[in-house]
XYZ file of N, CA and C in Angstrom:
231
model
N 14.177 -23.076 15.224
C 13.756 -21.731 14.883
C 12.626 -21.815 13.863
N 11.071 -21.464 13.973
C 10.629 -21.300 12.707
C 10.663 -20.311 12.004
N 9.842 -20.910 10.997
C 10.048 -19.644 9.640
C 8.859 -18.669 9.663
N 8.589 -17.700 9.056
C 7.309 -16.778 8.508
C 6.456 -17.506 8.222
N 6.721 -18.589 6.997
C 5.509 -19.302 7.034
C 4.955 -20.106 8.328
N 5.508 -20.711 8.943
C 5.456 -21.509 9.700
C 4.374 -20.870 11.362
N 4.902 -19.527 10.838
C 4.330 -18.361 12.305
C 3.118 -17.769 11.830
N 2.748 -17.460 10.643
C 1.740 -16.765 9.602
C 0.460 -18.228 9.069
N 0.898 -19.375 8.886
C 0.224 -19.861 9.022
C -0.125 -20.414 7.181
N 0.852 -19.813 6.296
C 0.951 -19.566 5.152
C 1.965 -20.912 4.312
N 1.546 -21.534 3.730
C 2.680 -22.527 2.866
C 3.586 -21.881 2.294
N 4.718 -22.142 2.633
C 5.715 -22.247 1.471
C 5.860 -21.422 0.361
N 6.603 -20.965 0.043
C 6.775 -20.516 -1.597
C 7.354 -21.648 -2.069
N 6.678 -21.445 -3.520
C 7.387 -22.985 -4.300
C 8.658 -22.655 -5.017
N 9.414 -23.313 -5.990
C 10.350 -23.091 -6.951
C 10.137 -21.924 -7.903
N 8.553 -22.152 -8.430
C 8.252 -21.142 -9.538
C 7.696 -19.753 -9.028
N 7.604 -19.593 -8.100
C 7.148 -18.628 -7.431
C 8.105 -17.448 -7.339
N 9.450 -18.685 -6.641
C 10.693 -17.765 -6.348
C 11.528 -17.383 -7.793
N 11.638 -18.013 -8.700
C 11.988 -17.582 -9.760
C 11.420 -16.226 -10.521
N 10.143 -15.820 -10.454
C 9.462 -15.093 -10.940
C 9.708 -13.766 -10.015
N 10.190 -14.346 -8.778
C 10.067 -12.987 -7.794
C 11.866 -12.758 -7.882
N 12.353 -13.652 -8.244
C 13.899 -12.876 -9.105
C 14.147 -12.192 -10.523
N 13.098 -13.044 -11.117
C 12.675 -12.477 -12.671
C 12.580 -10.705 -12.372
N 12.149 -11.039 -11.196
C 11.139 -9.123 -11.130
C 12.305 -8.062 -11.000
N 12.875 -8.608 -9.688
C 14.189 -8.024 -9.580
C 15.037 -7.565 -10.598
N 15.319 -8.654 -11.146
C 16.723 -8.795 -12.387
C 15.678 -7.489 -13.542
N 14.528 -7.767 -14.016
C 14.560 -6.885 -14.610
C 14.313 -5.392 -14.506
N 13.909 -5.203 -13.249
C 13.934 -4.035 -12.552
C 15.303 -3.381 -12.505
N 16.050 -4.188 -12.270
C 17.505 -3.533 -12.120
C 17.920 -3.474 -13.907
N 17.677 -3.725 -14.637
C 17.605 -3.903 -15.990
C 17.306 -2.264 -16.674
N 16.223 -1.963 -15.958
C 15.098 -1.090 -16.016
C 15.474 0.534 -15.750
N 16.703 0.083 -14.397
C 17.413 1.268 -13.713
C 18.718 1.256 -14.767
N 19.072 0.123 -14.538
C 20.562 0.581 -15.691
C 20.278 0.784 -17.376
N 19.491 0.802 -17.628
C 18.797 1.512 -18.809
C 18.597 2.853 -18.574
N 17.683 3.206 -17.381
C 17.543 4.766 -17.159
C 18.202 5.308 -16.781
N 19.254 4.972 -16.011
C 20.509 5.883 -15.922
C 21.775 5.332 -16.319
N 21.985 5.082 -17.688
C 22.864 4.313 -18.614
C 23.987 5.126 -18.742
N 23.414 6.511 -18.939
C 25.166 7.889 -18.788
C 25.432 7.741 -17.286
N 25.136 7.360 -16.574
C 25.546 7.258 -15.161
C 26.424 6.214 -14.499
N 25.888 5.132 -15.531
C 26.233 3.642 -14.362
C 27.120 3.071 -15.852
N 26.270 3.360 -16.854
C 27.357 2.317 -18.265
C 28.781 2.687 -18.115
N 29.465 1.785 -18.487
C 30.761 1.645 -18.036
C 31.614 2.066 -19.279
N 31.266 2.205 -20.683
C 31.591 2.811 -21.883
C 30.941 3.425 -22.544
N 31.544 4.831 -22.843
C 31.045 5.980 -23.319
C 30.441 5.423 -24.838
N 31.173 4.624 -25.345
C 30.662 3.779 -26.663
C 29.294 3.242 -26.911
N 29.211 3.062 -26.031
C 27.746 2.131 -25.811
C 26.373 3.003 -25.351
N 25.675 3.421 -26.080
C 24.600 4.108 -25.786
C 23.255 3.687 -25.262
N 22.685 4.289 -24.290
C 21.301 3.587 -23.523
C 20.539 3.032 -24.801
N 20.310 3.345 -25.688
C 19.579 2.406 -26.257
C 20.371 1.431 -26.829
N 21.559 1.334 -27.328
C 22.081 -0.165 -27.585
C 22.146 -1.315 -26.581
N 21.837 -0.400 -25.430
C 21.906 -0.924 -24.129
C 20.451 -1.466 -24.177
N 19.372 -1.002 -24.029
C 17.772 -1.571 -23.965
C 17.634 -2.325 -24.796
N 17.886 -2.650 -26.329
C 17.636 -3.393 -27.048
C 18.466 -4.888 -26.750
N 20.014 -5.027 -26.224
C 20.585 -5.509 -25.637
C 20.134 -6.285 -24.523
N 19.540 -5.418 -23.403
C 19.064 -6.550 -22.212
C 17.714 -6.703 -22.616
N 16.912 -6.197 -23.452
C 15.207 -6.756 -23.686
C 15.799 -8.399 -24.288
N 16.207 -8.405 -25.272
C 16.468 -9.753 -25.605
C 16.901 -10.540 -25.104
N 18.066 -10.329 -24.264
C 18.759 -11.438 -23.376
C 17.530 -11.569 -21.934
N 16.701 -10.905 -22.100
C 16.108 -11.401 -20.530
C 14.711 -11.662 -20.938
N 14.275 -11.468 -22.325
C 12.710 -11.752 -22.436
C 12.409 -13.063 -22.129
N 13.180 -13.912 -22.043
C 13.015 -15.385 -21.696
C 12.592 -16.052 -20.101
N 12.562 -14.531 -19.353
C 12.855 -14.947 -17.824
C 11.479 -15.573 -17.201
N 11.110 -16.048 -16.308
C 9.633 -15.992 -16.548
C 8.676 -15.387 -15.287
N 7.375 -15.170 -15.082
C 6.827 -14.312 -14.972
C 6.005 -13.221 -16.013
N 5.522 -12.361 -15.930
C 5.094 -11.375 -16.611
C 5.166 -9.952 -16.172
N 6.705 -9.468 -14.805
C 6.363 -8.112 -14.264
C 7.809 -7.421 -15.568
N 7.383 -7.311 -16.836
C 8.285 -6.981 -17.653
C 8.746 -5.388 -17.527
N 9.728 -5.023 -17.260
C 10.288 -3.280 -17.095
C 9.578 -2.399 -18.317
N 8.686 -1.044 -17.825
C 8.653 -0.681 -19.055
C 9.401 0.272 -19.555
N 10.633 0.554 -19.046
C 11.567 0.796 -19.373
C 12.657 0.327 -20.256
N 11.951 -1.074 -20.512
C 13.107 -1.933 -21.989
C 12.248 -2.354 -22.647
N 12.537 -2.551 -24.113
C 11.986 -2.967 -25.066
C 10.701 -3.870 -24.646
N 9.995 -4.116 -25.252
C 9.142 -4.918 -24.977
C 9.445 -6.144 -25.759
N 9.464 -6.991 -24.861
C 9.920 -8.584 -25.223
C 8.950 -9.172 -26.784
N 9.917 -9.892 -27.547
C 9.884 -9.791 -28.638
C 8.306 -11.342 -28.492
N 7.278 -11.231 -29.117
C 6.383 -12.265 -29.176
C 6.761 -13.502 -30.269
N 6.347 -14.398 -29.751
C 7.067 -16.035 -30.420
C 5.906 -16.018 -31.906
């Protein structure tokens, strides 16, 4: 069976390629459960912004550069 690339005529995606195109994802969905945080957060305790400040830090590390602008903006080294 071939692949897309293989029919398109196109190489491969590499390792870092695909990481970055999960990076995008993960923080996109980051992005949504921030904006609808009274909707989807699972404790009334926890407020959308303890929530944004929360996943900006744990994910500024991811790599790529398609950062949500919906969360904090990742903290500079």
């Amino acid at each position: 069976m071939s692949t897309t690339a293989e029919t398109t005529g196109t190489p491969p995606m590499g390792t870092a390629d695909k990481k970055r195109l999960v990076a995008r994802a993960l923080l996109h969905q980051a992005g949504t459960l921030v904006e609808f945080w009274s909707v989807l957060g699972d404790d009334d305790q926890v407020d959308a912004e303890f929530a944004r400040e929360c996943l900006a830090r744990w994910l500024q590390g991811l790599p790529g550069d398609d950062w949500d602008i919906r969360l904090d903006p990742p903290a500079t080294p």
